[in-house]
XYZ file of C-alpha atoms in Angstrom:
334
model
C 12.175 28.029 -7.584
C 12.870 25.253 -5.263
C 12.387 21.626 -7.064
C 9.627 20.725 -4.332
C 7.902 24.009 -5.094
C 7.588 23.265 -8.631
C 6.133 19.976 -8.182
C 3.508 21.503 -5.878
C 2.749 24.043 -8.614
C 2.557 21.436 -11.252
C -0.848 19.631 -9.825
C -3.458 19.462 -11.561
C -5.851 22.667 -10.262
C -9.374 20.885 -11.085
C -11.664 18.672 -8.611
C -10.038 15.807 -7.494
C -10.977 12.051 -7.416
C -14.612 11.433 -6.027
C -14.414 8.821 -2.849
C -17.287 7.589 -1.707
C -16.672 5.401 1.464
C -19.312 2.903 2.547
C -20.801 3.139 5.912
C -23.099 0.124 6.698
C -25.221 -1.219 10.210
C -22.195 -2.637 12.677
C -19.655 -0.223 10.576
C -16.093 -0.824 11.318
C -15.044 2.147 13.353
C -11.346 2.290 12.893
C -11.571 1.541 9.074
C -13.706 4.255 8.003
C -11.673 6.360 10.326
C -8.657 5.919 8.084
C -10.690 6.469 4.745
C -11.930 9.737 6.934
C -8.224 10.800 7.707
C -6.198 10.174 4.107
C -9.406 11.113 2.183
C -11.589 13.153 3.964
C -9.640 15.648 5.441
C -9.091 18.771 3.597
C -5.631 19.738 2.463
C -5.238 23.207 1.692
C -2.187 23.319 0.404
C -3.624 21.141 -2.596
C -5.581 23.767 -3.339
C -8.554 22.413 -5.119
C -6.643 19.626 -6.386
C -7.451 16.970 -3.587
C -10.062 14.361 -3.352
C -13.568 15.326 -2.813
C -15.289 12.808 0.033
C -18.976 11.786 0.439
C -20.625 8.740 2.283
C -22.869 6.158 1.103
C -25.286 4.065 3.174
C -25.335 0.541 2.638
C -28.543 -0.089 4.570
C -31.603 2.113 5.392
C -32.555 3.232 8.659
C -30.039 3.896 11.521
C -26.398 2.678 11.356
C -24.714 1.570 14.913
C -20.616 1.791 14.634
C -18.172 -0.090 16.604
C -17.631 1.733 20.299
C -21.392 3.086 20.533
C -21.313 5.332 17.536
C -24.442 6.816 15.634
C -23.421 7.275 11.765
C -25.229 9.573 9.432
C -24.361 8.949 5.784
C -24.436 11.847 2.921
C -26.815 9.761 0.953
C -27.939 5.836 -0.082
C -25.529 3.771 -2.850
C -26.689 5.632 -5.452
C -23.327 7.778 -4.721
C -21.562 5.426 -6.368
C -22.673 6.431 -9.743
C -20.656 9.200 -9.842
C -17.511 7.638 -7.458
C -13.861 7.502 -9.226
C -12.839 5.250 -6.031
C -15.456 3.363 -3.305
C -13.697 2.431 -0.060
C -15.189 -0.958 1.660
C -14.070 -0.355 5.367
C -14.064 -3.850 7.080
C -16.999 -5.828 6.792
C -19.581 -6.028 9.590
C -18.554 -9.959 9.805
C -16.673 -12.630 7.375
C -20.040 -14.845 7.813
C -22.741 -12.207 7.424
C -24.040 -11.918 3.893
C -23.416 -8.837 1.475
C -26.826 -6.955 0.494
C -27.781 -7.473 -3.237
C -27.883 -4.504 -4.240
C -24.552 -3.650 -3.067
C -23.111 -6.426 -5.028
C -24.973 -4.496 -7.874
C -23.816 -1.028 -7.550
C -20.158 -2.070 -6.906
C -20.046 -4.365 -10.386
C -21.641 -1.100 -11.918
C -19.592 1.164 -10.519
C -16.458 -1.174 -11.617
C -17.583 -1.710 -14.670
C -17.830 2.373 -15.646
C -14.057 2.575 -14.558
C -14.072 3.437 -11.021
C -11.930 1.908 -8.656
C -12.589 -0.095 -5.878
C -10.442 -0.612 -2.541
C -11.192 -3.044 0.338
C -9.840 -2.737 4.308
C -9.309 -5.673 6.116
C -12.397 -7.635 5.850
C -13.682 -5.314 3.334
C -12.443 -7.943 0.816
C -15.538 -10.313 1.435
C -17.659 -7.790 -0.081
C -15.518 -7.588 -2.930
C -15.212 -11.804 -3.757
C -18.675 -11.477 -3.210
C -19.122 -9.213 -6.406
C -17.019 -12.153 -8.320
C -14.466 -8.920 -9.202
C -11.734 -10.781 -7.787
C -12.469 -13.759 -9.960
C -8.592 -14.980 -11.523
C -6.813 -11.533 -9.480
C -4.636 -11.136 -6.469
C -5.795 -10.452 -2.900
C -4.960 -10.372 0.617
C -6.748 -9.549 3.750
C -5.679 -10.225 7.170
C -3.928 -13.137 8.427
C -6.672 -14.626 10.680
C -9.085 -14.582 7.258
C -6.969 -16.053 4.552
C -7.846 -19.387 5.122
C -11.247 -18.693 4.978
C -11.055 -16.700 1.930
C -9.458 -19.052 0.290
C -12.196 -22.124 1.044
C -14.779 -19.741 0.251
C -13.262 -18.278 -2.786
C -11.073 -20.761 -4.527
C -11.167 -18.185 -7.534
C -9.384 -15.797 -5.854
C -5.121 -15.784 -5.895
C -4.889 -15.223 -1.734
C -1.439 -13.524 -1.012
C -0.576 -14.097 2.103
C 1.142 -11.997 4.377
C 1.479 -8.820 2.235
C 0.466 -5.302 3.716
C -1.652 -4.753 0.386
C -2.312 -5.775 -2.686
C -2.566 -3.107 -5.979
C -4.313 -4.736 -8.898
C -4.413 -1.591 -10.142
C -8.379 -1.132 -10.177
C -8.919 -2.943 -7.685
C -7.323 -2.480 -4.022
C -6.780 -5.009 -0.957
C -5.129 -4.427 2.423
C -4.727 -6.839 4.920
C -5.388 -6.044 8.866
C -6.969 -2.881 9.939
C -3.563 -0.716 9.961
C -2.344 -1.819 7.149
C -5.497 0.250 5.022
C -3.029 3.323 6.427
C -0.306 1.558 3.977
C -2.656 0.917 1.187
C -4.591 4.694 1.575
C -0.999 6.074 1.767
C 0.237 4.165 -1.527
C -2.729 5.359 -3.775
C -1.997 8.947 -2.844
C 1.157 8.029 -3.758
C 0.015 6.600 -6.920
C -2.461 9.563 -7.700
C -0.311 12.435 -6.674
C 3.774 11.416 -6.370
C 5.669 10.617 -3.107
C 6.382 14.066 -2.175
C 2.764 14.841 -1.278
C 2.214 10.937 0.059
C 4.557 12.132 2.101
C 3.246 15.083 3.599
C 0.098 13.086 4.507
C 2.021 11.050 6.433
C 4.047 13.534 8.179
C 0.671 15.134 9.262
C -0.186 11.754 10.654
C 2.972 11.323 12.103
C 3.558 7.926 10.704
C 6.592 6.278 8.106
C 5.951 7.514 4.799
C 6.083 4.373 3.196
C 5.824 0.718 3.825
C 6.203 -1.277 0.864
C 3.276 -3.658 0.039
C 5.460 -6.765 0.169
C 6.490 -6.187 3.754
C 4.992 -9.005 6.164
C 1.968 -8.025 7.986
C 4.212 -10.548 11.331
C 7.197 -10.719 13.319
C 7.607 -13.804 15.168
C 9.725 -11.780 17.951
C 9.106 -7.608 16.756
C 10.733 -5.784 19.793
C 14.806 -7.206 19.938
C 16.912 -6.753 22.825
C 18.822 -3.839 22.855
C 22.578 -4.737 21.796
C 21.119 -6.720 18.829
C 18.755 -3.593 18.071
C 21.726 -1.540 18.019
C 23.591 -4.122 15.543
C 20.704 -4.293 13.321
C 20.257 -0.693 12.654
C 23.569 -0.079 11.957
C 23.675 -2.841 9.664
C 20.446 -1.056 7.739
C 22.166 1.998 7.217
C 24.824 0.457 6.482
C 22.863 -1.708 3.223
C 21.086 1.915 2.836
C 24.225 3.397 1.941
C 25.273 1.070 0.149
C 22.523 -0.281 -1.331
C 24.532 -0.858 -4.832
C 27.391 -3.099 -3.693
C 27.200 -6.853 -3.351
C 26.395 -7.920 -0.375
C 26.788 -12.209 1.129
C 25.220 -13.618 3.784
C 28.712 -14.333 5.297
C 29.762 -10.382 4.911
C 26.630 -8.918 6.600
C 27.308 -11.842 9.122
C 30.820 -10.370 9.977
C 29.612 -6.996 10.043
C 26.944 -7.677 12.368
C 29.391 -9.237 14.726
C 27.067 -12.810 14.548
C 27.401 -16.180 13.123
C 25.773 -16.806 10.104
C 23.418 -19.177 11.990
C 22.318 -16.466 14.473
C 22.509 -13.691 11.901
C 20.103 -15.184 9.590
C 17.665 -15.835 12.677
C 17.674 -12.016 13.950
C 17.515 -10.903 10.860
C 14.518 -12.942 10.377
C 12.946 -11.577 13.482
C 13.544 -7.728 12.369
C 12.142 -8.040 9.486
C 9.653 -11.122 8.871
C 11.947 -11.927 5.722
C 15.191 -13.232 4.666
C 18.616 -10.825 3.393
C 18.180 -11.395 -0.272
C 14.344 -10.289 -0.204
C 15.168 -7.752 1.932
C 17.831 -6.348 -0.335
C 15.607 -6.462 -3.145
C 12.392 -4.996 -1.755
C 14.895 -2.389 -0.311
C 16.573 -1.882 -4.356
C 13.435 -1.856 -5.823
C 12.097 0.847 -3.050
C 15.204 3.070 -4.032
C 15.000 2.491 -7.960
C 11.055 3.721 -7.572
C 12.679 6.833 -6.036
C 14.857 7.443 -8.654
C 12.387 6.867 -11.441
C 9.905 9.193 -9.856
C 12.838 12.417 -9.110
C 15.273 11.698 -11.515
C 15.949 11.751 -15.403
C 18.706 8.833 -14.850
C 18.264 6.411 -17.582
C 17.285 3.091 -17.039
C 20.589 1.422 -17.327
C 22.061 3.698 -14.739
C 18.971 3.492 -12.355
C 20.113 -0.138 -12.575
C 23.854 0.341 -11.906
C 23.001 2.605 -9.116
C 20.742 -0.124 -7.338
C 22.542 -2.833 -6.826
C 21.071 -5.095 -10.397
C 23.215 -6.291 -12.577
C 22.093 -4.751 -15.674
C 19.177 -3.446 -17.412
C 17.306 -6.689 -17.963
C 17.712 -7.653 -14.159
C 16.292 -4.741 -12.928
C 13.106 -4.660 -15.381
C 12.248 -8.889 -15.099
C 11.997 -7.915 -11.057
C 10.192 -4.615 -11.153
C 7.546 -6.663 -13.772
C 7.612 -9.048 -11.363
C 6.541 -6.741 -8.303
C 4.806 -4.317 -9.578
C 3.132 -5.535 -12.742
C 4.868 -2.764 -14.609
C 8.290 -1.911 -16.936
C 10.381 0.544 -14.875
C 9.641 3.553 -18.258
C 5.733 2.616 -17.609
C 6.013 3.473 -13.894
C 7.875 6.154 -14.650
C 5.353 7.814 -17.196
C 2.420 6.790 -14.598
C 4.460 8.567 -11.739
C 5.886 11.464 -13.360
C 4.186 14.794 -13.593
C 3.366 15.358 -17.000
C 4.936 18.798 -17.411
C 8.277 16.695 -15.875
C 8.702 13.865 -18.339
């Protein structure tokens, strides 16, 4: 049997995760739209191992979406009680205040292990619940600021795609909940099936959280466009050599000066970030399809040794390269 086939036969066959997605008065159109599309939609090639989808009200009486929608919820916040993951989809503003007794049901719902995960301006519900108290966040770029006066508290990243605190989930601008949706089907189910949602969607399969959510000049012209992609297979390819400043310079056919600039406007970052976020990507891949052992994982990515590559994945991910690996890893595959 082909190796994809038995991964698909490995899932679990038992209901999977309850999301309950929040639909309140001024509802965020696009944003509930994506919790519809990754979670909503059924999959039946999953069988009856995908996630199981309900609505909660936030407020009583009728709720008015973005672009003159009507929304009808499947019942009132007492969904939550039985929710393994709530999805905040935007906020109706940053300035208008969260309801009590939403503040309530999400700390309950928290507190009996379910996880919580915030679009765009979905996280001001969250600081409001005081669950990001001492944790990591992001939201989108225009809001950081303001999150950060409001919610000293809170450790604002800015300029992430997401942020995965494990139970608790934060994406930055409205797209970006695509990136975040995508990585905890990832997380829940492996990369092959993350994936598949994608290619449904017709979308990259993965963009890591890190990645900026700006580029100060996105679209280059087209001889430098050219240069630059070959120079990304290129690193792709050989992702485990050593690679300078000066040699990717060369290669690009650019001074270092101009190099470092275009380089800068591809990608929002520097070389040496890039590399890493790009040898971090690939030793993710091989923890999650491959028995290679940690040492060689290493080798094969581009880190010096053993020690190099675990001090950096800790660093990112907030997890040993064997934990990921037993979180990732089918069970019957370990």
């Amino acid at each position: 049997m082909p190796e994809n086939s038995k991964k698909m036969t490995n899932l679990r066959q038992i209901p999977g995760p309850l999301v309950t997605v929040l639909a309140y008065d001024g509802l965020c159109t696009f944003e509930f739209g994506v919790a519809v599309e990754i979670f909503g939609l059924p999959r039946p090639e999953m069988g009856n191992d995908w996630y199981r989808f309900n609505v909660a009200s936030v407020d009583d009486g009728e709720l008015r979406a973005t672009g003159g929608i009507h929304v009808v919820a499947d019942g009132t916040l007492s969904l939550l009680d039985k929710a393994d993951l709530v999805v905040i989809p935007g906020w109706r503003g940053i300035d208008e205040p969260v309801p009590p007794s939403l503040i309530d049901a999400l700390r309950q719902a928290h507190a009996r292990g379910c996880q919580l995960l915030s679009i765009c301006s979905g996280v001001f519900v969250l600081a409001a619940t005081g669950l990001l108290n001492g944790r990591k966040a992001t939201t989108h770029w225009r809001y950081t600021e303001t999150l950060k006066a409001r919610y000293p508290a809170i450790q604002v990243v800015e300029d992430v795609l997401y942020q995965d605190e494990g139970d608790i989930l934060t994406s930055a601008g409205s797209a970006a909940g695509i990136d975040l949706c995508l990585h905890l089907v990832r997380r829940d189910y492996g990369p092959e099936v993350a994936n598949r949602v994608a290619h449904r969607l017709v979308i990259p399969p993965h963009r890591d959280g890190a990645q900026t959510q700006q580029l100060s000049r996105p679209v280059a012209r087209l001889r430098e466009s050219q240069r630059m992609g070959q120079l990304f297979d290129f690193l792709h390819q050989n992702i485990a050599q050593t690679h300078s400043v000066s040699s990717l310079a060369r290669r690009a056919g650019m001074s270092e000066r101009t190099f470092l600039r275009r380089f800068k406007d591809a990608t929002g970052t520097t070389p040496a970030r890039w590399l890493l976020n790009a040898r971090l990507q690939q030793a993710k891949a091989y923890l999650e399809t491959s028995r290679l052992s940690i040492d060689s994982i290493a080798g094969q990515t581009g880190f010096s040794h053993s020690a190099t590559l675990r001090h950096h994945f800790r660093q990112h991910f907030a997890l040993s390269p064997a934990q990921y690996r037993k979180r990732f890893t089918p069970a019957g595959e370990r």
